[in-house]
XYZ file of C-alpha atoms in Angstrom:
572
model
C -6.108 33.026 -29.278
C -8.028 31.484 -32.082
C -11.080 30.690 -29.787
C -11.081 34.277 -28.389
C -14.550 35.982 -27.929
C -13.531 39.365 -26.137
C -9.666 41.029 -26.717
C -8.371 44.091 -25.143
C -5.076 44.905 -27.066
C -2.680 47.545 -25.912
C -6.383 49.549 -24.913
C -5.656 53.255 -22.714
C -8.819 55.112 -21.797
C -9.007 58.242 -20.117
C -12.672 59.774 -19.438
C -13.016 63.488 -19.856
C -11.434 66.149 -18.105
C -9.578 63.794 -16.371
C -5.452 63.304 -16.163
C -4.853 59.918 -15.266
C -6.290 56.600 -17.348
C -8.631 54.721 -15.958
C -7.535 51.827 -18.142
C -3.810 52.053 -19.079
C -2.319 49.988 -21.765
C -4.392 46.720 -21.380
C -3.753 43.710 -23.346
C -6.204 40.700 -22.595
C -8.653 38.357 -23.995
C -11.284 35.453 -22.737
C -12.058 32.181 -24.562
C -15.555 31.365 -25.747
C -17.007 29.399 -22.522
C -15.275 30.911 -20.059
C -16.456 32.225 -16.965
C -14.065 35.132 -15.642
C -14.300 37.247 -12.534
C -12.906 40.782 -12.540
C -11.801 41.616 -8.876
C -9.647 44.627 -7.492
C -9.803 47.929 -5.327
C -13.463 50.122 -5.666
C -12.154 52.368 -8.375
C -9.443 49.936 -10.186
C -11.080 50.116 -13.264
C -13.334 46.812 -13.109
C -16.718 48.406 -14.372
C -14.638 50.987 -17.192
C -12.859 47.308 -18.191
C -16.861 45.890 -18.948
C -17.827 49.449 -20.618
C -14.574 48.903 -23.243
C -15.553 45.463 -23.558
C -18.961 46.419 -25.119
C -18.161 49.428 -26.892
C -19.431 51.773 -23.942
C -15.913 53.930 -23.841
C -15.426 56.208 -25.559
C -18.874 55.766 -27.442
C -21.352 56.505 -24.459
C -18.666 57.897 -22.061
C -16.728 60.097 -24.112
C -13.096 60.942 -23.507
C -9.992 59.443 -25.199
C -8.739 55.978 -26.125
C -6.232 54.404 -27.574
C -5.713 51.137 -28.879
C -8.678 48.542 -30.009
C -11.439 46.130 -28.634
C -12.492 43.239 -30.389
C -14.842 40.909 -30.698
C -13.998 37.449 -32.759
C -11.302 39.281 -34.722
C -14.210 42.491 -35.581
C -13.166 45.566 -34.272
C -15.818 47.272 -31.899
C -16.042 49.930 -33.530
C -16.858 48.278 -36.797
C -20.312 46.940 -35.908
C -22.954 48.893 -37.079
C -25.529 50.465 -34.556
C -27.189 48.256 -32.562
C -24.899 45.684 -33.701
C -22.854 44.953 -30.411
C -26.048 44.515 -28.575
C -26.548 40.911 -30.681
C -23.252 39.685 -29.562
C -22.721 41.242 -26.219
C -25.238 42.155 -23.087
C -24.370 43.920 -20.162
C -26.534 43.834 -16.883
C -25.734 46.412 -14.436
C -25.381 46.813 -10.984
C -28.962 48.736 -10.292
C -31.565 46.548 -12.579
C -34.355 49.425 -12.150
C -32.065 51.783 -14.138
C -32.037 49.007 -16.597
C -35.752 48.518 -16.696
C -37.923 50.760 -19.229
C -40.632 49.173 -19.676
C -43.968 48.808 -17.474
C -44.665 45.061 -17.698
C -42.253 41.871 -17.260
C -43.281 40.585 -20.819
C -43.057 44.164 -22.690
C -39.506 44.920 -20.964
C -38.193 41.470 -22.088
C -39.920 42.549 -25.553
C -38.315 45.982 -25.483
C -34.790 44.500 -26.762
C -36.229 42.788 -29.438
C -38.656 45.420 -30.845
C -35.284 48.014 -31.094
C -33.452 45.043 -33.257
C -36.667 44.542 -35.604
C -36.809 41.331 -34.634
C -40.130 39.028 -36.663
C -42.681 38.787 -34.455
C -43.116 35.288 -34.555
C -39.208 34.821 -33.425
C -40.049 37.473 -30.986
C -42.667 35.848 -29.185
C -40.484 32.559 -29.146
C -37.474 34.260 -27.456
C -39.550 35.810 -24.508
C -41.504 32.617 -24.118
C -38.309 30.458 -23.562
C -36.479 33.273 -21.821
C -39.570 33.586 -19.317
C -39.944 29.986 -18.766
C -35.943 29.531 -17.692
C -35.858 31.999 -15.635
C -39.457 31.296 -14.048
C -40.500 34.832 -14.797
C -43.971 33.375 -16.980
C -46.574 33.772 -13.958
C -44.855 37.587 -13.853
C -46.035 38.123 -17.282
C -48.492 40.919 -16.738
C -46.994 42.418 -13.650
C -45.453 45.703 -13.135
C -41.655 46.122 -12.983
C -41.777 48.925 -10.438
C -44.223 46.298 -8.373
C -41.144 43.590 -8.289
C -39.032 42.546 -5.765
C -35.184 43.269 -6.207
C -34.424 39.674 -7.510
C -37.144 39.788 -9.216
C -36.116 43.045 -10.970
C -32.850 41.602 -11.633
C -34.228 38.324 -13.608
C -36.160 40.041 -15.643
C -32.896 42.870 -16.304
C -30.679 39.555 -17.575
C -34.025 37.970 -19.012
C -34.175 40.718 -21.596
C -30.888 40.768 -22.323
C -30.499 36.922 -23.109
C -33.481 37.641 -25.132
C -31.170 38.550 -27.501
C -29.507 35.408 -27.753
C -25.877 37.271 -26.813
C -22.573 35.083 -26.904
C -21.130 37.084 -24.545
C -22.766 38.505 -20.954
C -20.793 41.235 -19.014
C -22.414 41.417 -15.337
C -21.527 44.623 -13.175
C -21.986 43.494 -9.446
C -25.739 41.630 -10.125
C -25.994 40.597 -6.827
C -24.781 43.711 -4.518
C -28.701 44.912 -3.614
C -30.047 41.397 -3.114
C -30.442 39.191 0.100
C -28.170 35.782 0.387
C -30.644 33.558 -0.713
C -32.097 36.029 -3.839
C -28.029 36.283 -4.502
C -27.296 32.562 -4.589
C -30.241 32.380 -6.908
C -29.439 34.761 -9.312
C -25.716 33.070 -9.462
C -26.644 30.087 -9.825
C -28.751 31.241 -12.824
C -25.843 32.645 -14.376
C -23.527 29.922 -14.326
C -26.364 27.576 -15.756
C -26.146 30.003 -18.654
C -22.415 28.963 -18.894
C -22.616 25.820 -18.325
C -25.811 24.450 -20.085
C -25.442 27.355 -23.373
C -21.668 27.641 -23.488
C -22.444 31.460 -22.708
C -18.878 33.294 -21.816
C -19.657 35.140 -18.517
C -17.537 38.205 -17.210
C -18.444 39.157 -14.029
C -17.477 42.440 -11.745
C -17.863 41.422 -7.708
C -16.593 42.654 -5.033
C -18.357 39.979 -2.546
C -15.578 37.222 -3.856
C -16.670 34.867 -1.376
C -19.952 34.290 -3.439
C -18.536 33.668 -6.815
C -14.413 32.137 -6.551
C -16.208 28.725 -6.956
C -17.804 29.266 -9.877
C -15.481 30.857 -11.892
C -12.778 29.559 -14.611
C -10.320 32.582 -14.462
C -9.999 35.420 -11.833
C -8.146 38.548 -13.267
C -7.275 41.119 -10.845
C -7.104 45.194 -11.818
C -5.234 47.483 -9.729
C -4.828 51.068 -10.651
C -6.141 50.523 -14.366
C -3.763 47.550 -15.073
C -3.721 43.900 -14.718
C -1.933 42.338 -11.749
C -3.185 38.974 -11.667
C -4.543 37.035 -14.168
C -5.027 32.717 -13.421
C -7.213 30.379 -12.100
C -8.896 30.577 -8.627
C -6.268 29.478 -6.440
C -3.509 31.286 -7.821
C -5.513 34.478 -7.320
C -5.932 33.022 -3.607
C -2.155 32.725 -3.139
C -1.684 36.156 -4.704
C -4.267 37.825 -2.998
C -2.554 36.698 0.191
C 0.611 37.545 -0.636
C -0.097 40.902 -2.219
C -3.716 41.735 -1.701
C -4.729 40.627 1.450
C -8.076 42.722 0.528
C -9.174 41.179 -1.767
C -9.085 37.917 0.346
C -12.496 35.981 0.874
C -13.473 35.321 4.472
C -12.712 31.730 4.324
C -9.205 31.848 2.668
C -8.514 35.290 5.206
C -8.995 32.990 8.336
C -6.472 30.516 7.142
C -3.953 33.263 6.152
C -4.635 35.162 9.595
C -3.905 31.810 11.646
C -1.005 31.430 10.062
C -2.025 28.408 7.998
C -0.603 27.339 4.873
C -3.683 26.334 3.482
C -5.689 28.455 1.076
C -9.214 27.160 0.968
C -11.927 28.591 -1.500
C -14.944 26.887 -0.524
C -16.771 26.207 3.115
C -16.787 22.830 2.128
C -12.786 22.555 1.545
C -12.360 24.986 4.727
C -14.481 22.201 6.875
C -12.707 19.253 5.833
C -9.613 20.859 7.153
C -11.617 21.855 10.637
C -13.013 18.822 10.980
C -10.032 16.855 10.465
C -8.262 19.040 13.346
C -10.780 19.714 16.055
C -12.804 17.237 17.775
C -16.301 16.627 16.928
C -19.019 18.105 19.047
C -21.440 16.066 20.950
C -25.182 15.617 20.117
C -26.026 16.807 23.386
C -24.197 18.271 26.084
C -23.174 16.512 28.985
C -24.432 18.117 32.263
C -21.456 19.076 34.032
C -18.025 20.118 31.959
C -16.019 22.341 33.561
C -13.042 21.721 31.659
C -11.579 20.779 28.320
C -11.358 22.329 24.655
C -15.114 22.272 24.372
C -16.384 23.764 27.701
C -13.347 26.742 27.454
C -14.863 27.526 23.894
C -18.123 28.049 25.091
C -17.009 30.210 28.277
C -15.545 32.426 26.043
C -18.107 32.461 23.075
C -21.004 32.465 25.546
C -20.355 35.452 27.654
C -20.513 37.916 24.690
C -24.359 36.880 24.536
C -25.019 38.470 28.202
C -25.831 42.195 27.156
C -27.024 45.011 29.395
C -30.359 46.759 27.891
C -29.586 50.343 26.526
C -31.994 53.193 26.243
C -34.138 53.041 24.183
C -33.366 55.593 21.368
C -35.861 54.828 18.528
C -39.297 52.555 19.351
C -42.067 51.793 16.475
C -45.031 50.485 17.992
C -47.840 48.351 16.384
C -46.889 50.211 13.285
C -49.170 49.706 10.032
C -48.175 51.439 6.754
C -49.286 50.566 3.288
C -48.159 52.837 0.043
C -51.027 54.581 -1.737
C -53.254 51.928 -3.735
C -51.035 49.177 -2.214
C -50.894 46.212 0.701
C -49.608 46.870 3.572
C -45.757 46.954 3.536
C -45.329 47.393 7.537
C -48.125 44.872 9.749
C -47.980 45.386 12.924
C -44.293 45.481 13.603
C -43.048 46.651 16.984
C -38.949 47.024 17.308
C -36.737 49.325 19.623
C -33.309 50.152 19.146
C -30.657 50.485 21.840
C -28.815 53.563 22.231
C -24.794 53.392 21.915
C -25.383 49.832 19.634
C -24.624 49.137 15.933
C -28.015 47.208 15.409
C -27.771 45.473 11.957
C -31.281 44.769 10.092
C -31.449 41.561 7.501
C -33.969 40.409 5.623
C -34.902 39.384 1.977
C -35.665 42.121 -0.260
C -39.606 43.696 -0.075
C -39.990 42.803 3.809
C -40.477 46.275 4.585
C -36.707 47.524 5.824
C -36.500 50.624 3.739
C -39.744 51.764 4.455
C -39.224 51.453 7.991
C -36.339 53.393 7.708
C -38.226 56.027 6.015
C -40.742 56.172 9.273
C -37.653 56.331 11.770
C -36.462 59.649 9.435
C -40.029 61.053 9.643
C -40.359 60.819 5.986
C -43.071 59.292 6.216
C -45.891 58.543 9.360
C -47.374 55.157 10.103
C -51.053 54.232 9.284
C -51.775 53.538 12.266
C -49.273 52.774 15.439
C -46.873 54.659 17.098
C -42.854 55.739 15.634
C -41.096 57.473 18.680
C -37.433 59.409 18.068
C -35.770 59.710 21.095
C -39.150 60.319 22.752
C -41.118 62.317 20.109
C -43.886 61.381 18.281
C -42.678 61.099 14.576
C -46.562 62.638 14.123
C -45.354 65.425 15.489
C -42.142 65.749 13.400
C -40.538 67.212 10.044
C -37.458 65.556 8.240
C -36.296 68.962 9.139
C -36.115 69.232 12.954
C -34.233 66.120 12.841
C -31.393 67.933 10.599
C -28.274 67.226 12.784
C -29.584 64.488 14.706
C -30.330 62.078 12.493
C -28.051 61.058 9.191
C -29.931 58.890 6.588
C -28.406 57.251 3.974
C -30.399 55.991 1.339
C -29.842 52.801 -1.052
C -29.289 55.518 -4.260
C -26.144 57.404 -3.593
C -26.769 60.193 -6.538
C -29.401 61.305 -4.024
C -26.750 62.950 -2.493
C -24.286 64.348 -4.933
C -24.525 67.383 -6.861
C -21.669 69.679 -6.776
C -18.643 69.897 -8.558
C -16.258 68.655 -6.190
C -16.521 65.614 -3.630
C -15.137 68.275 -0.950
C -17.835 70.840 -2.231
C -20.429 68.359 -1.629
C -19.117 68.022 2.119
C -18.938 71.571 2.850
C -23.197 71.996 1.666
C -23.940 69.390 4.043
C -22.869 70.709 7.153
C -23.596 74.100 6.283
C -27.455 72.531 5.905
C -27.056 72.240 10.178
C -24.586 75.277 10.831
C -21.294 73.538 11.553
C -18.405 75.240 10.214
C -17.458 74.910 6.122
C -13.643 76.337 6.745
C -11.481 76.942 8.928
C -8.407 74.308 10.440
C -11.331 72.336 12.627
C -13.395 71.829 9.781
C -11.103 71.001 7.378
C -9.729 68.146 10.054
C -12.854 66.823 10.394
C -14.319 66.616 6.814
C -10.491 65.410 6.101
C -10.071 63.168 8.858
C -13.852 61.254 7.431
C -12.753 61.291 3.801
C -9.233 59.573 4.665
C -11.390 56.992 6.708
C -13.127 56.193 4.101
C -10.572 55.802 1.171
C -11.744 59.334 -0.404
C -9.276 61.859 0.166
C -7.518 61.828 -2.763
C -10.579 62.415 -4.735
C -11.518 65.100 -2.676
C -11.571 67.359 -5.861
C -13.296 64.920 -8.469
C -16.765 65.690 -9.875
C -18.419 62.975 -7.790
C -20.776 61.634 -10.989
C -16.992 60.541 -12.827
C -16.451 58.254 -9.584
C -16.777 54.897 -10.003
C -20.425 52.981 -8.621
C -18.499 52.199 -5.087
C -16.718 55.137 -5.143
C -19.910 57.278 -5.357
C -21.502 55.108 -2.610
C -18.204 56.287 0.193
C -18.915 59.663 -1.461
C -22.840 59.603 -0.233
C -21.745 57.944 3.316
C -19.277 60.766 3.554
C -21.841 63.756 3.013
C -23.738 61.914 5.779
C -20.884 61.171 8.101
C -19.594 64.762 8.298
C -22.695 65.916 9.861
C -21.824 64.288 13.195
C -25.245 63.355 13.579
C -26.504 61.799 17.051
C -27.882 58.768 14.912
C -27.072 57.147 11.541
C -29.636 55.614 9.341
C -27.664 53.603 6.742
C -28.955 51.519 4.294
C -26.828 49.390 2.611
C -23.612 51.039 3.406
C -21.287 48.551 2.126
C -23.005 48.065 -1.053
C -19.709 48.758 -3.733
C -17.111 48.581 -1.022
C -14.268 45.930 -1.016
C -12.943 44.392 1.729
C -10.451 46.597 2.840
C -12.500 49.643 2.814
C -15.995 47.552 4.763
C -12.952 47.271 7.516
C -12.607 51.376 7.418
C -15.741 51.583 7.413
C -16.521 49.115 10.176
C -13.680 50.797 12.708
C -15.262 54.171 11.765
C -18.964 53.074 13.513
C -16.538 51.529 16.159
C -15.572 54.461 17.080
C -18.817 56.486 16.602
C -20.265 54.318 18.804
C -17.281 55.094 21.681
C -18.191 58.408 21.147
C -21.958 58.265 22.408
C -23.885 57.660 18.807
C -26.150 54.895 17.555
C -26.194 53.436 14.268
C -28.794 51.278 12.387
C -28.070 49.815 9.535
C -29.662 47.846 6.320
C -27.320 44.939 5.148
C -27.530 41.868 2.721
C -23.687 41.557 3.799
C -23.535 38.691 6.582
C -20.067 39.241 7.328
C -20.196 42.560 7.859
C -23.184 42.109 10.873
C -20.778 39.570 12.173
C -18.238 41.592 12.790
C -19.346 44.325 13.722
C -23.126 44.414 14.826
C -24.203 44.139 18.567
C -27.454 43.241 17.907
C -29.576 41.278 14.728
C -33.001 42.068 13.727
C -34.378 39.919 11.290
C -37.690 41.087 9.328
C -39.870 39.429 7.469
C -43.050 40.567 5.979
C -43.510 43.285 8.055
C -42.850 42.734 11.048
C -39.683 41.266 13.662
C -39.085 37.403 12.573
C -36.417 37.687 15.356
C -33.208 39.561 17.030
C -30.562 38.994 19.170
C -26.963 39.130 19.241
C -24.812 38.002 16.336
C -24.116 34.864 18.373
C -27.706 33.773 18.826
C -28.993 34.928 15.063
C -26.331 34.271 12.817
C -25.215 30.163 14.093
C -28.470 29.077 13.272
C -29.517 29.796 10.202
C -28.751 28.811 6.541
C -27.833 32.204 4.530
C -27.955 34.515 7.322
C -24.741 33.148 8.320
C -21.092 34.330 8.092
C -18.790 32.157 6.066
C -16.844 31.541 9.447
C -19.692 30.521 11.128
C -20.763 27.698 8.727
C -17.274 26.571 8.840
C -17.117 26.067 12.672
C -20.837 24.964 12.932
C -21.297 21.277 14.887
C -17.632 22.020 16.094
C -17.804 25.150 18.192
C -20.976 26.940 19.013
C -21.231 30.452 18.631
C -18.316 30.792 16.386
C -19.154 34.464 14.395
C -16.181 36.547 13.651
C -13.134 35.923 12.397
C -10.970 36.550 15.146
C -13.452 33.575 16.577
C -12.250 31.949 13.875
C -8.674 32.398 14.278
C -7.871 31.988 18.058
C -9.977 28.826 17.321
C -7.389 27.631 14.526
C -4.682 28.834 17.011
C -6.079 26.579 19.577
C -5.305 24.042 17.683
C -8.686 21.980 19.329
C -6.033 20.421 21.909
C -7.405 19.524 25.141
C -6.523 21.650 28.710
């Protein structure tokens, strides 16, 4: 591989205090210009893979290794300090823990200044680097005042400030909204295209990046399984790694289709070309037929019985100290016994709403009432037990020595039982649900990013609280384990609780939300069911729905989408 930027040869890498390799006898390389996605399992070794690649493990990470990385031929370990960071930038997965600096212009600086770069070349690079990524009329503003996109432009702004040939990318897009997402990725693979940059990118949302990539290598258990183009992986994932499927090649497979489609636009060719097209308008009276039995069906999951009313905010107005109002007026209440999903781009005032619903904080003016009380009149502390809140930063949670440790503390914080056979079945029985028992004696901080993330959802889950506050529960998770995760609320929600949830993840709402609330600055934009929010709209839309749209109405999950391709669109 004359042309080779990146090669892993014969590479083993165990971190510390640990027994089995997180990387185990790896030999692989990329060309210059490619773009390559990394896909697998949480925990398969995709983000350790991007540490080796840049010199991370064993330098930062300590433990043992064994073979070599290289870069053009140079051995990793070869480059003198700081000497990696001129050939090879990483962005991670959480941009604020990648952000040091203040100000946009001195954090994009902040690279540069550490290399001893001339200050006239200096000023240069973050002029050009600002202008491509439109970050110039963010100059003088403060990083911690940015929205999450925002964050995350300036994160891989300051790295191509150093003019890398290489960029490693560790899930860029998992905290951002589908239209901040699609941004930020199409950003990236102008850097490919346009400068020839080689791009290796970790994602577990596959469905947003297949299309753009050259080569899709697939990790399982710390080796290589699958390494090709695109469709190959799409073949092999449905053979072997059903998974790891995207939503539109998954509907094909599940219909029994032999046709493994990538894209929405290859998936609705083939729809089109099968079902017949739906009229403009509909005709008054259709009582029979393909079309009118689709919309019998589809239609009657809109018609929804009003629950109780477990957690109301009324007129609420909050603003952060020295800062505008983040909450305007918004007025929302959530059904008991529903999974209510909450979208909405990044900054519109989710978190912070969730923070008022926890009594963490009290409205400026308004009115927050949990299941009847005035939040006013309300610690975080008499809600112990009746509320679980899980917060975007999973380390908030985990701080013992063992993963099972960490369950144990947190429902001896509301006095349920730490041993015995009951306990042990329960914190077991939430741990297994959520791909975790096997770790069940692992530090937590050695887990991998979505790893740690099940880890913080499990401390909550184990408190059998009456109603669960999760925000962005499936950030980290693949496929396989959002589907655990998903039949776990199912069955919460059987059992008499509530959950409310914040989610960039479309699919996930589609399948298994009752209700939609979409916010946007501050206050309700609009709710509903899935079938009347998520048909509609341009991002906030599930893969299967944009496939189906002006052929079926109302067309949301994927077992929609299936009987559907069953069907066949043939005509009672």
């Amino acid at each position: 591989m004359a042309s080779s930027d990146l090669r892993l040869t014969k590479l083993t890498y165990y971190y510390p205090d640990t027994d089995r390799p997180a990387l185990d006898d790896l030999t692989w390389g990329v060309e210059r210009g490619e773009f390559v996605v990394l896909a697998g399992p949480s925990g398969c070794g995709k983000s350790t893979m991007l540490r080796a690649l840049n010199g991370l493990v064993p330098e930062f990470y300590g433990g043992k290794i064994a073979g070599t990385a290289t870069f053009r031929g140079v051995n990793l370990t070869d480059f003198p300090e700081r000497g990696i960071a001129r050939h090879i930038g990483m962005v991670f997965q959480d941009p604020e823990k990648q952000l040091v600096m203040s100000e946009v212009e001195r954090e994009i600086a902040f690279g540069l200044e550490n290399l001893r770069i001339p200050q006239a070349e200096m000023r240069r690079r973050v002029a050009e680097v600002m202008s491509f990524f439109d970050l110039t009329p963010l100059r003088r503003h403060k990083t911690a005042d940015l929205s999450g996109g925002e964050k995350q432009k300036v994160a891989i702004a300051s790295v191509m400030a150093l003019q890398p040939d290489v960029l490693l990318l560790d899930e860029p897009t998992s905290q951002l909204d589908p239209g901040t997402a699609q941004e930020i990725l199409d950003l990236i693979k102008r850097l490919n295209e346009e400068l020839g940059l080689t791009v290796i990118l970790v994602e577990q949302r596959l469905d947003r990046v297949l299309h753009l990539a050259d080569r899709v290598t697939v990790m399982y258990g710390g080796r290589i399984e699958y390494d090709g183009d695109p469709l190959g992986f799409a073949h092999h994932a449905a053979d072997r790694r059903n998974e790891l499927l995207s939503p539109v090649t998954k509907l094909f497979v599940e219909a029994g289709s032999p046709h493994r489609p990538l894209t929405v636009k290859a998936a609705r060719q083939l729809v089109t070309a099968q079902f017949p097209p739906q009229p403009l308008a509909p005709t008054p009276v259709e009582k029979n037929g393909w079309a009118a039995s689709v919309r019998n069906w589809l239609g009657a999951r809109n018609r929804q019985e009003e629950p109780p009313v477990i957690l109301r905010a009324k007129d609420v107005r909050f603003a952060y100290p020295e800062g505008e109002d983040v909450l305007k007026g918004i007025n929302l209440a959530i059904g008991q016994g529903r999974l209510t999903a909450m979208l909405g781009a990044n900054g519109t005032g989710k978190s912070t709403l969730f923070r008022h619903f926890s009594s963490l904080v009290k409205p400026t003016a308004g009115k927050v009432e949990i299941d009847g009380r005035n939040s006013k009149d309300l610690d975080p502390a008499d809600l112990a037990g009746v509320i679980g809140y899980l917060s975007q930063n999973p380390s908030d949670y985990l701080f013992h020595d063992t993963l099972w440790q960490e369950c144990q503390f947190s429902r001896q914080l509301i006095g349920l039982p730490t041993t015995g056979e009951e306990a042990e079945r329960e914190i077991g029985a939430i741990l297994s649900s959520l791909g975790l028992l096997e770790q069940k004696d692992r530090n937590p901080r050695d887990l991998s990013g979505g790893e740690r993330q099940r880890a913080a959802l499990a401390t909550v889950l184990v408190q059998q609280p009456k109603l669960l506050l999760l925000d962005e529960p499936t950030r980290g998770l693949d496929s396989g384990q959002k589907e655990n995760l998903g039949k776990w609320l199912h069955s919460y929600l059987l059992q008499g609780g509530t959950v409310l949830l914040i989610t960039h993840d479309v699919e996930f709402a589609a399948e298994y939300a009752d209700w939609v609330v979409l916010i946007d600055d501050g206050i309700v934009a609009a709710e509903g069911t899935p079938q009347q929010m998520l048909t509609r709209g341009m991002f906030y839309a599930p893969q299967v729905g944009r496939i189906f749209r002006g052929v079926a109405e109302h067309v949301v999950t994927l077992q929609d989408g299936i009987q559907l391709l069953r069907q066949g669109g043939t005509s009672e």
